Structures are given as structure tokens and as C-alpha cells.
Amino acid sequence: MGEKESFKTVFFRFYDRKIGDGTVTFSQIGIAKEEFTRLCMEPNFVPKQETVERLCTNMKLTEEEAKRLRAAAEAGRES
């Protein structure tokens, strides 16, 4: 299997789709602007677990999507 995707990559894949199809707006996803900026600018930034859980819920991720986002967050914290 190839290298694991970063939290940033996984997050933006879901975020772009959910924003694009109108499922959510930025103000609904539950991330502070400062954290979002860090996520955009810092390749290895991973928000706190509490924020990750809030993103999973507020972005209306499926169970599989939420599992992938949590796994990417955990892998990012370990590196």
C-alpha cells in the first residue's frame, strides 16, 4: 500500500465536495478561522481531536468518511 494521505489532503477532499454540493457552509463546519488558516498553510497541521470529531459531525460525513478523517488525524499526530 502507498503512503498514507495527510489530514490536510483527506480533509480538503471532503470539504471541497461538501461545500461544492451545498451540504455545508464554512460557518457550519465548526473550525476556527485560525485553525483553518493553519490547515491551509501548514502541510502537517492536525487540529485537536475534539475539532476533528466536530468536523465529522458538522460536515455530515458518512461513517466511512469519518473513519478516514480520524485515521488521517491519528497518523498525522504520530509523525
Coordinates of N, CA and C in Angstrom, one line a residue:
M1 N 0.8 -1.2 0.0 CA 0.0 0.0 0.0 C 0.9 1.2 0.0
G2 N 0.4 2.3 -0.6 CA 1.2 3.5 -0.7 C 1.2 4.3 0.6
E3 N 1.9 5.5 0.5 CA 2.0 6.3 1.7 C 0.6 6.8 2.1
K4 N 0.4 7.0 3.4 CA -0.9 7.4 3.9 C -1.1 8.9 3.5
E5 N -2.3 9.3 3.3 CA -2.6 10.6 2.9 C -2.6 11.5 4.2
S6 N -2.2 12.7 4.0 CA -2.2 13.6 5.2 C -3.6 14.0 5.6
F7 N -3.7 14.5 6.8 CA -5.0 15.0 7.3 C -5.5 16.1 6.3
K8 N -4.6 17.0 6.0 CA -5.0 18.1 5.1 C -5.6 17.6 3.8
T9 N -4.9 16.6 3.2 CA -5.4 16.1 1.9 C -6.8 15.4 2.1
V10 N -7.0 14.6 3.1 CA -8.3 14.0 3.3 C -9.4 15.0 3.7
F11 N -9.0 16.0 4.6 CA -10.0 17.0 4.9 C -10.5 17.8 3.7
F12 N -9.5 18.3 2.9 CA -9.9 19.1 1.8 C -10.7 18.4 0.7
R13 N -10.4 17.1 0.6 CA -11.2 16.3 -0.4 C -12.7 16.3 0.1
F14 N -12.9 16.1 1.3 CA -14.3 16.1 1.8 C -14.9 17.5 1.9
Y15 N -14.1 18.4 2.4 CA -14.5 19.8 2.5 C -15.0 20.4 1.1
D16 N -14.1 20.2 0.1 CA -14.4 20.8 -1.2 C -15.7 20.2 -1.8
R17 N -15.9 18.9 -1.6 CA -17.1 18.3 -2.1 C -18.3 18.7 -1.3
K18 N -18.2 18.8 0.0 CA -19.4 19.2 0.8 C -19.8 20.7 0.6
I19 N -18.8 21.5 0.5 CA -19.0 23.0 0.2 C -19.6 23.1 -1.2
G20 N -19.0 22.4 -2.2 CA -19.4 22.5 -3.6 C -20.8 22.0 -3.8
D21 N -21.2 21.0 -3.1 CA -22.6 20.5 -3.4 C -23.6 21.1 -2.4
G22 N -23.2 22.1 -1.6 CA -24.1 22.8 -0.7 C -24.5 22.1 0.5
T23 N -23.8 21.0 0.9 CA -24.2 20.3 2.1 C -23.9 21.1 3.3
V24 N -22.8 21.9 3.3 CA -22.4 22.7 4.4 C -21.8 24.0 3.9
T25 N -21.8 25.0 4.8 CA -21.0 26.2 4.6 C -19.9 26.3 5.6
F26 N -18.9 27.2 5.3 CA -17.8 27.3 6.2 C -18.2 27.5 7.6
S27 N -19.2 28.4 7.8 CA -19.6 28.7 9.2 C -20.2 27.5 9.9
Q28 N -20.7 26.5 9.2 CA -21.3 25.4 9.8 C -20.3 24.3 10.2
I29 N -19.1 24.3 9.7 CA -18.3 23.1 9.9 C -17.6 23.1 11.3
G30 N -17.6 24.2 12.0 CA -17.1 24.1 13.3 C -15.6 24.2 13.5
I31 N -14.9 24.9 12.7 CA -13.5 25.1 12.8 C -13.2 26.6 12.9
A32 N -12.3 26.9 13.8 CA -11.9 28.3 14.0 C -11.2 28.8 12.7
K33 N -11.3 30.1 12.4 CA -10.6 30.6 11.2 C -9.1 30.4 11.3
E34 N -8.6 30.6 12.6 CA -7.2 30.4 12.8 C -6.7 29.0 12.5
E35 N -7.5 28.0 12.9 CA -7.1 26.6 12.6 C -7.3 26.3 11.2
F36 N -8.3 26.9 10.5 CA -8.5 26.6 9.1 C -7.3 27.2 8.3
T37 N -6.8 28.4 8.7 CA -5.7 29.0 8.1 C -4.5 28.2 8.3
R38 N -4.2 27.6 9.5 CA -3.1 26.8 9.7 C -3.2 25.5 8.8
L39 N -4.4 25.0 8.7 CA -4.6 23.8 7.9 C -4.3 24.1 6.4
C40 N -4.6 25.3 5.9 CA -4.3 25.7 4.6 C -2.8 25.9 4.4
M41 N -2.1 26.5 5.4 CA -0.7 26.9 5.2 C 0.3 25.9 5.7
E42 N 0.0 25.1 6.7 CA 1.0 24.1 7.2 C 0.6 22.7 6.8
P43 N 1.5 22.1 6.0 CA 1.2 20.8 5.4 C 0.9 19.7 6.5
N44 N 1.5 19.8 7.6 CA 1.4 18.7 8.6 C 0.5 19.1 9.8
F45 N -0.2 20.2 9.7 CA -1.1 20.6 10.8 C -2.3 19.6 11.0
V46 N -2.5 19.2 12.2 CA -3.7 18.4 12.6 C -4.4 19.1 13.8
P47 N -5.6 19.4 13.6 CA -6.3 20.1 14.8 C -6.5 19.1 15.9
K48 N -7.0 19.6 17.1 CA -7.2 18.7 18.2 C -8.3 17.7 17.9
Q49 N -8.3 16.6 18.6 CA -9.3 15.5 18.4 C -10.7 16.0 18.5
E50 N -10.9 16.9 19.5 CA -12.3 17.5 19.6 C -12.7 18.2 18.4
T51 N -11.8 18.9 17.7 CA -12.2 19.6 16.5 C -12.4 18.6 15.4
V52 N -11.6 17.6 15.3 CA -11.8 16.5 14.3 C -13.2 15.9 14.4
E53 N -13.6 15.6 15.6 CA -14.9 15.0 15.9 C -16.0 15.9 15.5
R54 N -15.9 17.2 15.8 CA -16.8 18.2 15.4 C -16.9 18.3 13.9
L55 N -15.8 18.3 13.2 CA -15.8 18.3 11.7 C -16.6 17.1 11.1
C56 N -16.3 16.0 11.7 CA -17.0 14.8 11.2 C -18.5 14.9 11.3
T57 N -19.0 15.4 12.4 CA -20.4 15.6 12.6 C -21.0 16.8 11.8
N58 N -20.3 17.9 11.9 CA -20.9 19.1 11.2 C -20.8 19.1 9.7
M59 N -19.8 18.3 9.2 CA -19.7 18.2 7.7 C -20.5 17.1 7.2
K60 N -21.2 16.4 8.1 CA -22.2 15.3 7.7 C -21.4 14.2 7.0
L61 N -20.3 13.8 7.5 CA -19.5 12.8 6.9 C -20.2 11.4 7.1
T62 N -20.1 10.6 6.1 CA -20.5 9.2 6.3 C -19.6 8.5 7.3
E63 N -20.0 7.4 7.8 CA -19.2 6.6 8.8 C -17.8 6.3 8.2
E64 N -17.8 5.9 6.9 CA -16.5 5.6 6.3 C -15.7 6.9 6.1
E65 N -16.3 8.0 5.7 CA -15.5 9.2 5.6 C -14.9 9.7 6.9
A66 N -15.8 9.6 8.0 CA -15.3 10.0 9.3 C -14.2 9.1 9.8
K67 N -14.3 7.8 9.5 CA -13.2 6.9 9.8 C -11.9 7.3 9.1
R68 N -12.0 7.6 7.9 CA -10.8 8.1 7.1 C -10.2 9.3 7.7
L69 N -11.0 10.3 8.0 CA -10.6 11.6 8.6 C -9.9 11.3 9.9
R70 N -10.5 10.5 10.8 CA -9.9 10.2 12.1 C -8.6 9.5 11.9
A71 N -8.5 8.6 11.0 CA -7.3 7.8 10.8 C -6.2 8.8 10.3
A72 N -6.5 9.7 9.4 CA -5.5 10.6 8.9 C -5.0 11.5 10.1
A73 N -6.0 11.9 10.9 CA -5.6 12.8 12.1 C -4.6 12.0 13.0
E74 N -5.0 10.8 13.3 CA -4.1 10.0 14.2 C -2.8 9.8 13.6
A75 N -2.7 9.4 12.3 CA -1.4 9.2 11.6 C -0.6 10.5 11.6
G76 N -1.3 11.7 11.5 CA -0.6 13.0 11.4 C 0.0 13.3 12.8
R77 N -0.7 12.9 13.9 CA -0.2 13.2 15.2 C 1.0 12.3 15.6
E78 N 1.1 11.1 15.0 CA 2.2 10.2 15.2 C 3.4 10.5 14.5
S79 N 3.3 11.3 13.4 CA 4.5 11.6 12.6 C 5.3 12.8 13.1

